[in-house]
Short mmCIF file of C-alpha atoms and ligand atoms in Angstrom, two decimals:
data_model
loop_
_atom_site.label_atom_id
_atom_site.label_comp_id
_atom_site.label_asym_id
_atom_site.label_seq_id
_atom_site.Cartn_x
_atom_site.Cartn_y
_atom_site.Cartn_z
CA MET Z 1002 40.45 74.48 6.04
CA ARG Z 1003 37.58 73.66 4.91
CA LEU Z 1004 37.53 70.32 5.66
CA GLY Z 1005 38.81 71.63 9.28
CA TRP Z 1006 35.04 73.41 9.07
CA LEU Z 1007 32.94 70.19 8.53
CA GLY Z 1008 35.19 68.29 10.53
CA VAL Z 1009 33.51 70.21 13.58
CA PHE Z 1010 30.19 70.33 12.03
CA LEU Z 1011 30.13 66.91 11.23
CA SER Z 1012 30.92 66.52 14.69
CA CYS Z 1013 28.87 68.71 16.59
CA ILE Z 1014 26.18 66.65 14.08
CA LEU Z 1015 27.66 63.43 16.45
CA LEU Z 1016 27.64 65.39 19.41
CA SER Z 1017 23.84 66.33 19.38
CA VAL Z 1018 22.68 62.24 18.41
CA GLN Z 1019 24.94 61.27 21.78
CA VAL Z 1020 23.12 64.42 23.52
CA ASN Z 1021 19.45 62.62 22.53
CA ALA Z 1022 20.20 59.49 22.59
CA GLY Z 1023 19.95 59.40 26.36
CA THR Z 1024 17.72 56.79 28.14
CA TRP Z 1025 14.06 56.13 28.05
CA PRO Z 1026 12.78 53.42 30.08
CA GLN Z 1027 9.44 51.66 28.25
CA GLU Z 1028 6.94 53.15 30.21
CA ALA Z 1029 4.39 49.78 31.86
CA ARG Z 1030 2.40 50.92 35.28
CA ILE Z 1031 2.29 47.00 36.13
CA PRO Z 1032 4.78 45.61 39.40
CA GLY Z 1033 7.57 45.53 38.31
CA GLY Z 1034 7.62 48.31 35.05
CA ILE Z 1035 7.56 52.56 35.29
CA ALA Z 1036 5.27 55.09 35.03
CA ILE Z 1037 6.25 57.79 33.34
CA LEU Z 1038 4.08 61.04 35.33
CA GLU Z 1039 4.61 64.37 34.25
CA ILE Z 1040 4.85 67.05 36.41
CA PRO Z 1041 4.34 70.48 35.83
CA GLN Z 1042 7.36 71.29 38.26
CA ARG Z 1043 8.45 75.13 35.83
CA SER Z 1044 12.06 75.49 38.03
CA GLU Z 1045 14.68 74.58 36.79
CA SER Z 1046 15.60 71.99 40.35
CA PRO Z 1047 13.83 68.54 40.20
CA PRO Z 1048 11.10 68.08 41.57
CA HIS Z 1049 10.00 66.06 44.84
CA VAL Z 1050 8.15 63.76 44.08
CA PHE Z 1051 7.21 60.67 46.04
CA PHE Z 1052 6.38 57.34 45.81
CA ASN Z 1053 5.83 54.35 49.05
CA ASN Z 1054 8.12 56.94 50.85
CA GLN Z 1055 10.82 57.12 48.93
CA ARG Z 1056 12.27 60.03 46.46
CA VAL Z 1057 11.70 59.37 42.95
CA TYR Z 1058 13.82 59.77 39.65
CA THR Z 1059 13.33 63.08 37.72
CA VAL Z 1060 14.20 63.99 34.45
CA LYS Z 1061 13.61 66.59 32.21
CA LYS Z 1062 12.54 65.92 28.84
CA GLU Z 1063 11.74 68.43 26.25
CA GLY Z 1064 11.16 70.81 28.75
CA ARG Z 1065 9.17 69.24 31.23
CA TRP Z 1066 9.60 67.31 34.32
CA MET Z 1067 8.73 63.92 34.00
CA ALA Z 1068 8.77 61.22 36.41
CA TRP Z 1069 10.40 57.80 35.97
CA VAL Z 1070 8.02 56.11 38.81
CA GLY Z 1071 9.54 52.62 39.75
CA ILE Z 1072 6.30 49.57 40.72
CA PRO Z 1073 8.02 46.68 42.54
CA LEU Z 1074 7.16 43.00 42.15
CA ASN Z 1075 4.57 43.69 45.28
CA GLN Z 1076 2.55 46.42 44.52
CA LYS Z 1077 -1.14 45.53 45.24
CA LEU Z 1078 -3.36 46.41 41.65
CA GLY Z 1079 -5.39 48.69 40.99
CA LYS Z 1080 -5.19 52.74 42.34
CA ALA Z 1081 -1.64 54.12 43.02
CA GLU Z 1082 -0.46 57.09 44.59
CA ALA Z 1083 2.73 58.64 44.17
CA PHE Z 1084 2.33 63.00 44.98
CA TRP Z 1085 4.29 65.94 44.33
CA ARG Z 1086 5.23 68.36 46.93
CA THR Z 1087 5.04 71.46 46.84
CA ARG Z 1088 4.96 74.84 48.63
CA GLU Z 1089 1.03 74.65 48.58
CA GLY Z 1090 1.47 71.19 50.13
CA ASP Z 1091 1.62 67.46 49.00
CA LEU Z 1092 -0.94 67.16 45.47
CA PRO Z 1093 -1.21 63.19 44.72
CA LEU Z 1094 -0.33 62.17 40.99
CA THR Z 1095 -2.02 58.90 40.07
CA PHE Z 1096 -2.35 56.27 38.48
CA ASN Z 1097 -3.83 52.61 37.88
CA VAL Z 1098 -1.29 49.20 37.98
CA ALA Z 1099 -2.78 46.49 36.06
CA ASP Z 1100 -1.81 43.07 36.50
CA LYS Z 1101 0.87 40.69 34.68
CA ALA Z 1102 1.00 37.29 35.46
CA TYR Z 1103 4.95 36.29 35.60
CA PRO Z 1104 5.62 32.97 34.43
CA GLN Z 1105 6.18 30.47 36.84
CA GLN Z 1106 9.87 28.39 36.73
CA SER Z 1107 11.62 25.95 39.20
CA LEU Z 1108 14.86 25.05 40.00
CA LYS Z 1109 17.74 23.37 41.34
CA VAL Z 1110 20.60 24.40 43.42
CA ALA Z 1111 22.68 22.98 46.77
CA PRO Z 1112 19.93 22.09 49.31
CA ARG Z 1113 22.02 24.14 51.03
CA GLN Z 1114 21.31 27.19 49.08
CA VAL Z 1115 17.33 26.77 49.58
CA ASN Z 1116 17.42 26.29 53.91
CA LEU Z 1117 19.94 27.72 55.12
CA SER Z 1118 22.24 26.67 57.87
CA ALA Z 1119 21.66 29.55 61.70
CA GLU Z 1120 25.33 30.11 60.61
CA ASP Z 1121 23.94 31.61 57.04
CA LEU Z 1122 20.91 32.35 57.28
CA ALA Z 1123 23.09 35.22 60.03
CA ARG Z 1124 25.55 35.20 56.92
CA VAL Z 1125 22.94 36.81 55.05
CA ARG Z 1126 21.21 39.24 57.51
CA ARG Z 1127 24.46 40.45 58.15
CA GLU Z 1128 24.20 41.40 54.10
CA ALA Z 1129 21.46 41.66 53.85
CA PRO Z 1130 21.89 45.50 55.22
CA GLU Z 1131 25.36 46.67 52.45
CA LEU Z 1132 23.65 45.64 49.87
CA SER Z 1133 20.02 47.36 50.51
CA GLY Z 1134 21.78 50.31 51.73
CA ALA Z 1135 24.07 50.92 48.29
CA MET Z 1136 20.56 49.80 46.26
CA ASN Z 1137 17.65 51.56 47.55
CA ASN Z 1138 19.48 55.14 48.66
CA PHE Z 1139 18.32 58.19 46.71
CA ARG Z 1140 22.22 59.98 46.91
CA PRO Z 1141 20.04 63.30 44.76
CA VAL Z 1142 22.67 64.45 42.15
CA ILE Z 1143 22.07 64.50 38.42
CA LEU Z 1144 23.65 62.22 36.59
CA PRO Z 1145 24.17 62.37 32.71
CA LEU Z 1146 22.01 60.07 30.50
CA PRO Z 1147 23.50 58.85 27.99
CA ALA Z 1148 22.45 56.02 25.68
CA LEU Z 1149 21.53 52.68 28.13
CA VAL Z 1150 24.93 50.04 27.02
CA LYS Z 1151 24.09 46.46 28.06
CA PRO Z 1152 25.93 44.74 30.41
CA LEU Z 1153 27.18 42.15 27.82
CA GLU Z 1154 25.55 40.60 24.72
CA GLY Z 1155 23.46 36.83 25.89
CA ARG Z 1156 20.87 35.39 25.90
CA HIS Z 1157 18.17 36.15 28.09
CA SER Z 1158 17.99 32.64 29.96
CA SER Z 1159 15.52 34.10 32.88
CA PRO Z 1160 13.67 37.29 32.74
CA PHE Z 1161 12.61 39.44 34.86
CA GLY Z 1162 8.70 38.75 37.56
CA PHE Z 1163 9.37 35.62 37.09
CA ARG Z 1164 7.80 32.81 40.50
CA ARG Z 1165 11.06 31.62 42.00
CA VAL Z 1166 10.57 27.54 43.09
CA PHE Z 1167 13.59 26.40 44.63
CA ASN Z 1168 13.87 22.10 44.68
CA GLY Z 1169 10.48 22.40 45.34
CA GLU Z 1170 9.87 25.09 47.34
CA ALA Z 1171 8.88 29.03 46.77
CA ARG Z 1172 10.64 31.68 47.39
CA ASN Z 1173 10.92 34.88 46.31
CA PRO Z 1174 10.45 36.20 42.62
CA HIS Z 1175 13.20 36.97 39.83
CA SER Z 1176 14.32 40.39 40.82
CA GLY Z 1177 16.75 40.25 37.70
CA LEU Z 1178 17.38 39.76 33.89
CA ASP Z 1179 19.77 36.86 33.67
CA LEU Z 1180 22.18 36.99 30.22
CA ALA Z 1181 23.85 33.99 30.13
CA ALA Z 1182 27.60 34.00 29.27
CA PRO Z 1183 30.48 31.85 29.28
CA GLN Z 1184 33.14 32.65 32.35
CA GLY Z 1185 34.69 35.46 32.01
CA THR Z 1186 32.81 36.87 29.56
CA PRO Z 1187 33.36 41.06 30.67
CA ILE Z 1188 30.86 42.59 31.89
CA LYS Z 1189 29.99 47.07 31.00
CA ALA Z 1190 28.95 49.46 33.89
CA ALA Z 1191 24.74 50.16 32.09
CA LEU Z 1192 24.89 53.51 32.71
CA PRO Z 1193 27.91 56.43 34.15
CA GLY Z 1194 27.93 56.24 38.22
CA ARG Z 1195 29.61 55.36 41.69
CA ILE Z 1196 30.28 52.19 42.67
CA THR Z 1197 28.30 51.94 46.53
CA ALA Z 1198 28.77 48.09 46.80
CA GLN Z 1199 30.94 45.34 46.05
CA ASN Z 1200 30.89 42.34 47.64
CA HIS Z 1201 30.60 38.74 47.64
CA TYR Z 1202 27.33 38.00 49.55
CA PHE Z 1203 25.95 34.61 49.82
CA PHE Z 1204 22.45 34.03 47.52
CA ASN Z 1205 24.45 36.97 45.00
CA GLY Z 1206 27.86 35.43 44.57
CA LYS Z 1207 31.05 38.30 43.07
CA THR Z 1208 28.55 41.14 43.06
CA VAL Z 1209 28.86 45.37 41.57
CA VAL Z 1210 26.12 48.12 42.78
CA ILE Z 1211 26.00 51.35 40.56
CA ASP Z 1212 24.25 53.91 41.99
CA HIS Z 1213 22.94 56.47 38.71
CA GLY Z 1214 22.19 59.13 41.18
CA GLN Z 1215 18.04 59.86 42.41
CA GLY Z 1216 17.59 56.08 43.21
CA LEU Z 1217 18.59 54.89 40.04
CA THR Z 1218 21.15 51.74 40.28
CA SER Z 1219 21.95 48.72 38.48
CA MET Z 1220 23.75 45.06 39.96
CA TYR Z 1221 25.84 43.03 39.13
CA CYS Z 1222 25.30 39.92 40.20
CA HIS Z 1223 27.49 36.02 41.04
CA LEU Z 1224 30.52 37.20 39.33
CA SER Z 1225 33.82 35.50 38.82
CA ALA Z 1226 35.80 38.16 39.82
CA PHE Z 1227 36.62 42.21 40.15
CA ALA Z 1228 37.63 44.77 37.69
CA ASN Z 1229 40.76 47.20 39.11
CA LEU Z 1230 37.79 48.89 41.61
CA LYS Z 1231 36.47 50.00 44.94
CA VAL Z 1232 33.51 51.65 46.78
CA GLY Z 1233 33.22 55.38 45.52
CA ASP Z 1234 35.38 54.67 42.53
CA GLU Z 1235 33.20 57.17 39.67
CA VAL Z 1236 32.63 54.41 36.54
CA GLU Z 1237 31.59 55.74 33.28
CA VAL Z 1238 28.34 54.71 30.37
CA GLY Z 1239 30.47 50.25 29.61
CA GLN Z 1240 32.92 50.68 31.93
CA PHE Z 1241 34.96 47.48 31.67
CA ILE Z 1242 33.52 46.26 36.18
CA GLY Z 1243 33.68 43.03 36.30
CA GLU Z 1244 33.44 39.36 34.65
CA VAL Z 1245 31.25 36.39 34.14
CA GLY Z 1246 30.89 33.83 36.78
CA THR Z 1247 28.86 31.25 38.85
CA THR Z 1248 29.45 32.30 42.27
CA GLY Z 1249 26.02 31.97 45.24
CA ARG Z 1250 22.99 30.56 43.95
CA SER Z 1251 23.90 30.42 41.38
CA THR Z 1252 23.45 27.68 38.90
CA GLY Z 1253 25.33 27.77 36.31
CA PRO Z 1254 27.51 31.02 34.16
CA HIS Z 1255 25.05 33.62 33.56
CA LEU Z 1256 24.35 37.34 34.63
CA HIS Z 1257 22.24 38.25 36.98
CA TRP Z 1258 21.50 42.06 36.27
CA THR Z 1259 19.04 44.13 38.05
CA MET Z 1260 17.40 48.24 37.11
CA SER Z 1261 16.07 49.98 40.34
CA LEU Z 1262 14.33 52.23 40.83
CA ASN Z 1263 13.28 53.78 44.16
CA ALA Z 1264 14.30 50.75 45.76
CA ALA Z 1265 11.94 49.97 44.10
CA ARG Z 1266 13.25 46.63 41.46
CA VAL Z 1267 11.43 47.63 37.77
CA ASP Z 1268 12.34 45.03 34.43
CA PRO Z 1269 16.04 46.41 33.44
CA GLU Z 1270 13.91 45.03 29.65
CA LEU Z 1271 12.18 48.10 29.89
CA PHE Z 1272 15.42 49.97 29.99
CA LEU Z 1273 16.86 48.15 26.07
CA PRO Z 1274 16.59 49.95 22.97
ZN1 LIG N 614 19.66 36.00 37.91
#
């Protein structure tokens, strides 16, 4: 009997540790970073916060509403303005975006992946709305926020934000974090959510997008294989979603992992402890 109560007591402690271990990103008011702003809303319902015409993720911490504002890589430096929509009108939330000199990286890939044929270009244009729709959507659901699970343990082979030069030609900056791992390494969902895209895309290869609610999404690219899941399925944190590969525009087996807030790709390292 006494052991039974001890068991209950210990599991209560463990439960409270788990609840308190929820994800909290590091703040970095730079392009590709996150500004964490307090919203003085008293009610239990989440405040409506907007940045660059996108609704912003909000979460309550110690009784206070906080907004996680994703800052896009192409954000103008200096004063930035989000706003909080109240009954009395829109109230500005200003913050300053500091410079960050992301290094440049040169890569060699198949020429057809840099200068696209008309057919491939048409394919990329066809695929783009499916991916951006899955990544940039604000779904007004509040999902549990357990501690984020790193999708796999691997060397950080290419950090977020690098200015990319493919075969000598400048292309979009690197909007995710590359984790090197052998072909077939299992990949885990970083947070709980719903699969909103799962397909084989020209640049991203075999890709899974998970929507974690309120505009927080994650994407996993260049997979060799998918798990037995489909669009619309709910996944748990840490659930197996696929295997590492090198499909799409890729120079070798690795996982390209993207995190996004309010349609802005932010540095996944900010979410790691
Ligand atoms: Zn990458």
